[in-house]
PDB file of C-alpha atoms in Angstrom:
ATOM      1  CA  MET C 199       0.000   0.000   0.000  1.00  0.00           C
ATOM      2  CA  ALA C 200       1.307   3.447  -0.946  1.00  0.00           C
ATOM      3  CA  PHE C 201      -0.058   6.932  -0.345  1.00  0.00           C
ATOM      4  CA  ASP C 202       1.043  10.565  -0.426  1.00  0.00           C
ATOM      5  CA  THR C 203      -0.323  13.708   1.239  1.00  0.00           C
ATOM      6  CA  ALA C 204       2.566  16.130   0.661  1.00  0.00           C
ATOM      7  CA  THR C 205       0.677  18.107  -2.019  1.00  0.00           C
ATOM      8  CA  PRO C 206      -3.004  18.962  -2.621  1.00  0.00           C
ATOM      9  CA  ALA C 207      -3.366  15.428  -4.054  1.00  0.00           C
ATOM     10  CA  VAL C 208      -4.535  12.846  -1.512  1.00  0.00           C
ATOM     11  CA  THR C 209      -3.554   9.716  -3.400  1.00  0.00           C
ATOM     12  CA  ALA C 210      -3.487   6.029  -2.429  1.00  0.00           C
ATOM     13  CA  ALA C 211      -2.777   2.842  -4.352  1.00  0.00           C
ATOM     14  CA  LEU C 212      -2.342  -0.896  -3.877  1.00  0.00           C
ATOM     15  CA  HIS C 213       0.444  -2.683  -5.777  1.00  0.00           C
ATOM     16  CA  ASP C 214       1.061  -6.433  -5.959  1.00  0.00           C
ATOM     17  CA  GLY C 215       4.746  -6.221  -6.902  1.00  0.00           C
ATOM     18  CA  GLY C 216       3.982  -6.345 -10.586  1.00  0.00           C
ATOM     19  CA  ARG C 217       1.187  -3.865 -11.212  1.00  0.00           C
ATOM     20  CA  VAL C 218      -1.175  -1.377  -9.606  1.00  0.00           C
ATOM     21  CA  LEU C 219      -4.350  -3.153  -8.492  1.00  0.00           C
ATOM     22  CA  ALA C 220      -6.352  -0.074  -7.484  1.00  0.00           C
ATOM     23  CA  GLU C 221      -5.758   3.651  -7.094  1.00  0.00           C
ATOM     24  CA  SER C 222      -7.643   6.675  -5.742  1.00  0.00           C
ATOM     25  CA  THR C 223      -6.722  10.363  -6.026  1.00  0.00           C
ATOM     26  CA  THR C 224      -8.592  13.442  -4.789  1.00  0.00           C
ATOM     27  CA  ILE C 225      -7.284  17.000  -5.162  1.00  0.00           C
ATOM     28  CA  ASP C 226      -8.056  18.991  -2.021  1.00  0.00           C
ATOM     29  CA  ALA C 227      -5.428  21.023  -0.205  1.00  0.00           C
ATOM     30  CA  ARG C 228      -7.425  21.373   3.031  1.00  0.00           C
ATOM     31  CA  ARG C 229      -8.872  17.913   3.819  1.00  0.00           C
ATOM     32  CA  HIS C 230      -5.967  15.468   3.922  1.00  0.00           C
ATOM     33  CA  GLY C 231      -7.025  14.145   7.321  1.00  0.00           C
ATOM     34  CA  GLU C 232     -10.597  13.543   6.164  1.00  0.00           C
ATOM     35  CA  LEU C 233      -9.791  11.996   2.801  1.00  0.00           C
ATOM     36  CA  LEU C 234      -6.848   9.649   3.344  1.00  0.00           C
ATOM     37  CA  ALA C 235      -8.485   6.900   5.426  1.00  0.00           C
ATOM     38  CA  PRO C 236     -11.522   6.597   3.093  1.00  0.00           C
ATOM     39  CA  ALA C 237      -9.135   6.488   0.104  1.00  0.00           C
ATOM     40  CA  ILE C 238      -7.193   3.611   1.673  1.00  0.00           C
ATOM     41  CA  GLU C 239     -10.422   1.741   2.445  1.00  0.00           C
ATOM     42  CA  ARG C 240     -11.691   2.312  -1.107  1.00  0.00           C
ATOM     43  CA  VAL C 241      -8.476   1.039  -2.680  1.00  0.00           C
ATOM     44  CA  LEU C 242      -8.478  -2.114  -0.534  1.00  0.00           C
ATOM     45  CA  ARG C 243     -12.137  -2.749  -1.321  1.00  0.00           C
ATOM     46  CA  GLU C 244     -11.687  -2.308  -5.079  1.00  0.00           C
ATOM     47  CA  ALA C 245      -8.726  -4.682  -5.058  1.00  0.00           C
ATOM     48  CA  GLY C 246     -10.576  -7.242  -2.940  1.00  0.00           C
ATOM     49  CA  ALA C 247      -7.858  -7.056  -0.279  1.00  0.00           C
ATOM     50  CA  THR C 248      -7.633  -6.497   3.482  1.00  0.00           C
ATOM     51  CA  LEU C 249      -4.966  -5.241   5.867  1.00  0.00           C
ATOM     52  CA  ARG C 250      -3.879  -8.868   6.385  1.00  0.00           C
ATOM     53  CA  ASP C 251      -2.799  -8.995   2.732  1.00  0.00           C
ATOM     54  CA  LEU C 252      -0.363  -6.085   3.015  1.00  0.00           C
ATOM     55  CA  THR C 253       3.379  -6.732   3.063  1.00  0.00           C
ATOM     56  CA  ALA C 254       4.610  -3.113   3.312  1.00  0.00           C
ATOM     57  CA  ILE C 255       3.408   0.482   3.657  1.00  0.00           C
ATOM     58  CA  VAL C 256       5.032   3.300   1.656  1.00  0.00           C
ATOM     59  CA  ALA C 257       4.330   6.997   2.249  1.00  0.00           C
ATOM     60  CA  GLY C 258       5.499  10.112   0.466  1.00  0.00           C
ATOM     61  CA  THR C 259       7.929  12.018   2.696  1.00  0.00           C
ATOM     62  CA  GLY C 260       7.656  15.401   0.999  1.00  0.00           C
ATOM     63  CA  PRO C 261       8.941  18.025   1.046  1.00  0.00           C
ATOM     64  CA  GLY C 262       5.545  19.559   1.599  1.00  0.00           C
ATOM     65  CA  PRO C 263       3.414  21.667   3.952  1.00  0.00           C
ATOM     66  CA  TYR C 264       3.692  20.514   7.551  1.00  0.00           C
ATOM     67  CA  THR C 265       0.079  19.523   8.283  1.00  0.00           C
ATOM     68  CA  GLY C 266      -0.689  17.540   5.149  1.00  0.00           C
ATOM     69  CA  LEU C 267       2.645  15.759   5.203  1.00  0.00           C
ATOM     70  CA  ARG C 268       2.222  14.643   8.807  1.00  0.00           C
ATOM     71  CA  VAL C 269      -1.181  13.109   8.035  1.00  0.00           C
ATOM     72  CA  GLY C 270       0.338  10.666   5.573  1.00  0.00           C
ATOM     73  CA  LEU C 271       3.386   9.753   7.646  1.00  0.00           C
ATOM     74  CA  MET C 272       1.482   9.262  10.900  1.00  0.00           C
ATOM     75  CA  THR C 273      -1.060   7.129   9.048  1.00  0.00           C
ATOM     76  CA  ALA C 274       1.757   5.042   7.572  1.00  0.00           C
ATOM     77  CA  THR C 275       3.268   4.415  10.996  1.00  0.00           C
ATOM     78  CA  ALA C 276      -0.092   3.524  12.566  1.00  0.00           C
ATOM     79  CA  LEU C 277      -1.193   1.337   9.665  1.00  0.00           C
ATOM     80  CA  ALA C 278       2.115  -0.530   9.605  1.00  0.00           C
ATOM     81  CA  ALA C 279       1.833  -1.251  13.331  1.00  0.00           C
ATOM     82  CA  THR C 280      -1.742  -2.481  12.914  1.00  0.00           C
ATOM     83  CA  ALA C 281      -0.917  -4.721   9.945  1.00  0.00           C
ATOM     84  CA  GLY C 282       2.404  -5.873  11.400  1.00  0.00           C
ATOM     85  CA  VAL C 283       4.398  -4.838   8.334  1.00  0.00           C
ATOM     86  CA  PRO C 284       7.295  -2.393   7.775  1.00  0.00           C
ATOM     87  CA  ALA C 285       6.724   1.225   6.749  1.00  0.00           C
ATOM     88  CA  PHE C 286       8.962   3.045   4.260  1.00  0.00           C
ATOM     89  CA  GLY C 287       9.257   6.571   2.891  1.00  0.00           C
ATOM     90  CA  VAL C 288       9.912   7.877  -0.621  1.00  0.00           C
ATOM     91  CA  CYS C 289      10.568  11.518  -1.512  1.00  0.00           C
ATOM     92  CA  THR C 290       7.425  12.899  -3.146  1.00  0.00           C
ATOM     93  CA  LEU C 291       9.501  14.575  -5.865  1.00  0.00           C
ATOM     94  CA  ASP C 292      11.006  11.165  -6.732  1.00  0.00           C
ATOM     95  CA  ALA C 293       7.505   9.761  -7.240  1.00  0.00           C
ATOM     96  CA  LEU C 294       6.618  12.657  -9.547  1.00  0.00           C
ATOM     97  CA  ALA C 295       9.827  12.146 -11.510  1.00  0.00           C
ATOM     98  CA  TYR C 296       9.092   8.435 -11.894  1.00  0.00           C
ATOM     99  CA  ALA C 297       5.594   9.171 -13.219  1.00  0.00           C
ATOM    100  CA  ALA C 298       6.813  11.843 -15.646  1.00  0.00           C
ATOM    101  CA  ARG C 299       8.542   9.584 -18.189  1.00  0.00           C
ATOM    102  CA  THR C 300      10.359  12.703 -19.406  1.00  0.00           C
ATOM    103  CA  PRO C 301      13.561  11.778 -21.267  1.00  0.00           C
ATOM    104  CA  GLY C 302      16.887  13.346 -20.367  1.00  0.00           C
ATOM    105  CA  PRO C 303      17.597  15.848 -17.558  1.00  0.00           C
ATOM    106  CA  PHE C 304      14.600  17.657 -16.056  1.00  0.00           C
ATOM    107  CA  LEU C 305      13.352  19.362 -12.908  1.00  0.00           C
ATOM    108  CA  VAL C 306      10.462  18.446 -10.626  1.00  0.00           C
ATOM    109  CA  ALA C 307       8.818  21.329  -8.752  1.00  0.00           C
ATOM    110  CA  THR C 308       5.851  21.447  -6.378  1.00  0.00           C
ATOM    111  CA  ASP C 309       4.140  24.411  -4.741  1.00  0.00           C
ATOM    112  CA  ALA C 310       5.876  25.349  -1.460  1.00  0.00           C
ATOM    113  CA  ARG C 311       3.581  28.352  -0.868  1.00  0.00           C
ATOM    114  CA  ARG C 312       5.049  31.732   0.140  1.00  0.00           C
ATOM    115  CA  LYS C 313       5.731  32.211  -3.614  1.00  0.00           C
ATOM    116  CA  GLU C 314       8.344  29.427  -3.496  1.00  0.00           C
ATOM    117  CA  VAL C 315       8.720  25.917  -4.896  1.00  0.00           C
ATOM    118  CA  PHE C 316      10.167  22.652  -3.632  1.00  0.00           C
ATOM    119  CA  TRP C 317      12.321  21.249  -6.409  1.00  0.00           C
ATOM    120  CA  ALA C 318      14.946  18.692  -7.415  1.00  0.00           C
ATOM    121  CA  ARG C 319      16.962  17.976 -10.568  1.00  0.00           C
ATOM    122  CA  TYR C 320      16.925  14.549 -12.226  1.00  0.00           C
ATOM    123  CA  GLY C 321      19.132  12.847 -14.784  1.00  0.00           C
ATOM    124  CA  ASP C 322      16.317  10.434 -15.624  1.00  0.00           C
ATOM    125  CA  ARG C 323      13.063   9.289 -13.985  1.00  0.00           C
ATOM    126  CA  GLU C 324      14.905   7.306 -11.287  1.00  0.00           C
ATOM    127  CA  THR C 325      18.066   9.367 -10.717  1.00  0.00           C
ATOM    128  CA  ARG C 326      17.960  12.460  -8.515  1.00  0.00           C
ATOM    129  CA  LEU C 327      21.063  14.613  -9.081  1.00  0.00           C
ATOM    130  CA  ASP C 328      20.352  17.593  -6.825  1.00  0.00           C
ATOM    131  CA  GLY C 329      17.897  18.530  -4.108  1.00  0.00           C
ATOM    132  CA  PRO C 330      15.322  18.571  -2.780  1.00  0.00           C
ATOM    133  CA  ARG C 331      15.559  22.316  -2.244  1.00  0.00           C
ATOM    134  CA  VAL C 332      13.222  25.243  -1.657  1.00  0.00           C
ATOM    135  CA  ASP C 333      13.666  28.430  -3.731  1.00  0.00           C
ATOM    136  CA  ARG C 334      11.896  31.186  -5.599  1.00  0.00           C
ATOM    137  CA  PRO C 335      10.666  30.125  -9.062  1.00  0.00           C
ATOM    138  CA  HIS C 336      13.064  32.497 -10.825  1.00  0.00           C
ATOM    139  CA  ASP C 337      15.977  30.722  -9.085  1.00  0.00           C
ATOM    140  CA  LEU C 338      15.253  27.387 -10.787  1.00  0.00           C
ATOM    141  CA  PRO C 339      18.001  26.190 -13.152  1.00  0.00           C
ATOM    142  CA  GLY C 340      17.197  27.276 -16.702  1.00  0.00           C
ATOM    143  CA  ASP C 341      16.789  25.382 -19.952  1.00  0.00           C
ATOM    144  CA  LEU C 342      15.353  22.192 -18.411  1.00  0.00           C
ATOM    145  CA  PRO C 343      11.768  20.863 -18.563  1.00  0.00           C
ATOM    146  CA  VAL C 344       9.831  21.339 -15.318  1.00  0.00           C
ATOM    147  CA  VAL C 345       7.448  18.622 -14.113  1.00  0.00           C
ATOM    148  CA  GLY C 346       4.813  19.275 -11.444  1.00  0.00           C
ATOM    149  CA  ALA C 347       2.470  21.934 -10.092  1.00  0.00           C
ATOM    150  CA  GLY C 348       5.360  24.279  -9.284  1.00  0.00           C
ATOM    151  CA  GLY C 349       6.122  24.670 -12.965  1.00  0.00           C
ATOM    152  CA  ARG C 350       2.487  25.116 -13.927  1.00  0.00           C
ATOM    153  CA  LEU C 351       1.790  27.622 -11.161  1.00  0.00           C
ATOM    154  CA  TYR C 352       4.749  29.792 -12.180  1.00  0.00           C
ATOM    155  CA  ALA C 353       4.737  29.088 -15.915  1.00  0.00           C
ATOM    156  CA  ASP C 354       5.018  32.818 -16.603  1.00  0.00           C
ATOM    157  CA  ILE C 355       8.369  32.813 -14.778  1.00  0.00           C
ATOM    158  CA  VAL C 356       9.879  29.468 -15.762  1.00  0.00           C
ATOM    159  CA  GLY C 357       8.455  29.640 -19.298  1.00  0.00           C
ATOM    160  CA  PRO C 358       5.306  27.763 -20.442  1.00  0.00           C
ATOM    161  CA  GLY C 359       7.339  25.815 -23.003  1.00  0.00           C
ATOM    162  CA  ARG C 360       9.297  24.162 -20.187  1.00  0.00           C
ATOM    163  CA  VAL C 361       6.279  22.750 -18.305  1.00  0.00           C
ATOM    164  CA  GLU C 362       5.746  19.008 -18.792  1.00  0.00           C
ATOM    165  CA  GLY C 363       4.373  15.869 -17.177  1.00  0.00           C
ATOM    166  CA  PRO C 364       1.855  15.323 -14.361  1.00  0.00           C
ATOM    167  CA  GLU C 365       0.871  18.136 -12.024  1.00  0.00           C
ATOM    168  CA  HIS C 366       0.547  16.077  -8.841  1.00  0.00           C
ATOM    169  CA  PRO C 367       2.110  12.847  -7.553  1.00  0.00           C
ATOM    170  CA  SER C 368       0.440   9.506  -8.185  1.00  0.00           C
ATOM    171  CA  ALA C 369       0.347   6.804  -5.512  1.00  0.00           C
ATOM    172  CA  GLY C 370       0.457   4.265  -8.322  1.00  0.00           C
ATOM    173  CA  ALA C 371       3.816   5.623  -9.468  1.00  0.00           C
ATOM    174  CA  LEU C 372       4.985   5.866  -5.842  1.00  0.00           C
ATOM    175  CA  ALA C 373       4.061   2.218  -5.266  1.00  0.00           C
ATOM    176  CA  ALA C 374       5.704   1.025  -8.475  1.00  0.00           C
ATOM    177  CA  LEU C 375       8.920   2.908  -7.703  1.00  0.00           C
ATOM    178  CA  ALA C 376       9.059   1.514  -4.166  1.00  0.00           C
ATOM    179  CA  ALA C 377       8.186  -2.026  -5.290  1.00  0.00           C
ATOM    180  CA  GLY C 378      11.090  -2.050  -7.716  1.00  0.00           C
ATOM    181  CA  HIS C 379      13.535  -1.079  -4.985  1.00  0.00           C
ATOM    182  CA  LEU C 380      12.032  -3.430  -2.397  1.00  0.00           C
ATOM    183  CA  ALA C 381      12.379  -6.351  -4.792  1.00  0.00           C
ATOM    184  CA  ALA C 382      16.147  -5.834  -4.845  1.00  0.00           C
ATOM    185  CA  LEU C 383      16.475  -6.005  -1.029  1.00  0.00           C
ATOM    186  CA  THR C 384      16.734  -8.878   1.400  1.00  0.00           C
ATOM    187  CA  ASP C 385      14.336  -8.962   4.349  1.00  0.00           C
ATOM    188  CA  GLU C 386      17.167  -7.869   6.638  1.00  0.00           C
ATOM    189  CA  GLU C 387      18.083  -4.914   4.410  1.00  0.00           C
ATOM    190  CA  ALA C 388      14.444  -3.831   4.183  1.00  0.00           C
ATOM    191  CA  ALA C 389      14.052  -4.017   7.964  1.00  0.00           C
ATOM    192  CA  GLU C 390      17.137  -1.855   8.454  1.00  0.00           C
ATOM    193  CA  ILE C 391      15.825   0.819   6.070  1.00  0.00           C
ATOM    194  CA  ALA C 392      12.371   0.850   7.670  1.00  0.00           C
ATOM    195  CA  ARG C 393      13.769   1.426  11.150  1.00  0.00           C
ATOM    196  CA  VAL C 394      12.844   4.987  12.152  1.00  0.00           C
ATOM    197  CA  PRO C 395      15.683   6.971  13.768  1.00  0.00           C
ATOM    198  CA  GLU C 396      15.041   9.943  15.984  1.00  0.00           C
ATOM    199  CA  GLY C 397      14.676  13.358  14.418  1.00  0.00           C
ATOM    200  CA  ARG C 398      13.615  14.451  10.971  1.00  0.00           C
ATOM    201  CA  VAL C 399      15.096  15.308   7.599  1.00  0.00           C
ATOM    202  CA  ASP C 400      15.410  19.089   7.803  1.00  0.00           C
ATOM    203  CA  SER C 401      18.273  19.941   5.467  1.00  0.00           C
ATOM    204  CA  VAL C 402      19.297  19.407   1.854  1.00  0.00           C
ATOM    205  CA  GLU C 403      22.310  17.407   2.993  1.00  0.00           C
ATOM    206  CA  LYS C 404      20.247  14.973   5.068  1.00  0.00           C
ATOM    207  CA  ALA C 405      17.652  14.603   2.303  1.00  0.00           C
ATOM    208  CA  ARG C 406      20.322  13.782  -0.258  1.00  0.00           C
ATOM    209  CA  GLU C 407      21.881  11.159   2.025  1.00  0.00           C
ATOM    210  CA  LEU C 408      18.716   9.072   1.788  1.00  0.00           C
ATOM    211  CA  GLY C 409      18.277   6.739  -1.179  1.00  0.00           C
ATOM    212  CA  VAL C 410      14.993   6.451  -3.050  1.00  0.00           C
ATOM    213  CA  LEU C 411      13.695   4.115  -0.356  1.00  0.00           C
ATOM    214  CA  GLY C 412      14.119   5.292   3.231  1.00  0.00           C
ATOM    215  CA  PRO C 413      12.356   5.388   6.597  1.00  0.00           C
ATOM    216  CA  PRO C 414       9.037   7.264   6.891  1.00  0.00           C
ATOM    217  CA  ARG C 415      10.650  10.507   8.064  1.00  0.00           C
ATOM    218  CA  PRO C 416       9.306  13.903   6.912  1.00  0.00           C
ATOM    219  CA  ILE C 417      11.519  16.100   4.757  1.00  0.00           C
ATOM    220  CA  TYR C 418      11.275  19.671   6.051  1.00  0.00           C
ATOM    221  CA  LEU C 419      13.307  22.327   4.268  1.00  0.00           C
ATOM    222  CA  ARG C 420      12.108  25.258   6.353  1.00  0.00           C
ATOM    223  CA  ARG C 421      10.439  25.893   9.685  1.00  0.00           C
ATOM    224  CA  PRO C 422       6.636  25.517   9.979  1.00  0.00           C
ATOM    225  CA  ASP C 423       4.433  28.612   9.890  1.00  0.00           C
ATOM    226  CA  ALA C 424       3.099  27.926  13.381  1.00  0.00           C
ATOM    227  CA  GLN C 425       5.522  28.720  16.188  1.00  0.00           C
ATOM    228  CA  VAL C 426       5.371  28.169  19.939  1.00  0.00           C
ATOM    229  CA  PRO C 427       4.725  31.594  21.502  1.00  0.00           C
ATOM    230  CA  GLY C 428       7.517  33.027  23.577  1.00  0.00           C
ATOM    231  CA  ALA C 429       7.285  34.343  27.112  1.00  0.00           C
ATOM    232  CA  PRO C 430       5.036  37.409  27.460  1.00  0.00           C
ATOM    233  CA  LYS C 431       6.813  40.720  27.506  1.00  0.00           C
ATOM    234  CA  LYS C 432       7.056  42.538  30.802  1.00  0.00           C
ATOM    235  CA  VAL C 433       4.941  45.655  31.078  1.00  0.00           C
ATOM    236  CA  THR C 434       6.136  48.474  33.245  1.00  0.00           C
ATOM    237  CA  ALA C 435       4.062  51.363  34.448  1.00  0.00           C
TER     238      ALA C 435
END
């Protein structure tokens, strides 16, 4: 089972190691928590499967907005514990790149809000060369196709002729990408990858250290909008 909530797309899919059995995608940037569980139930029902049939859970790790991203990763951890299977993470930009089928070097960019984009550079659909990073649209490397909502949203800046591929990630592509990498691992290697260390991925360097398949840890490239309030200021008469 694979799902991603790092973008406005709440997407889930079931993969049997060879093909996608069922997939569900809803575009809604504000209802990740409401939509993910029903999407998982719908996918299992359409495939005629139950939690007992699952062998692994894979969730998109972002980068993405804090709230939506946490919905997917917390669900992955809880679902894996319930089903008694390992949970893994895959960078959301990697899933978009895999679905793009764009030949040669290209960029993947998603909306980071604040007039910025999350982006990475790829040599092909399975090879990330740089990133993920967060930057202004005009700071993206030039002369390369741009896959994803970040390119479409800022087409006037990056150039409409450079925008290609899908706008949002697909859980089907996420599942297929993860399945290919899981098939090359032993059970011991998979268990080591799935083990969740303390902390989070909060820098470009840490994000680049992870391979395509990693633990279900969120990739944060900047601090969340919400902050813990500081001590009240003293008022003097």
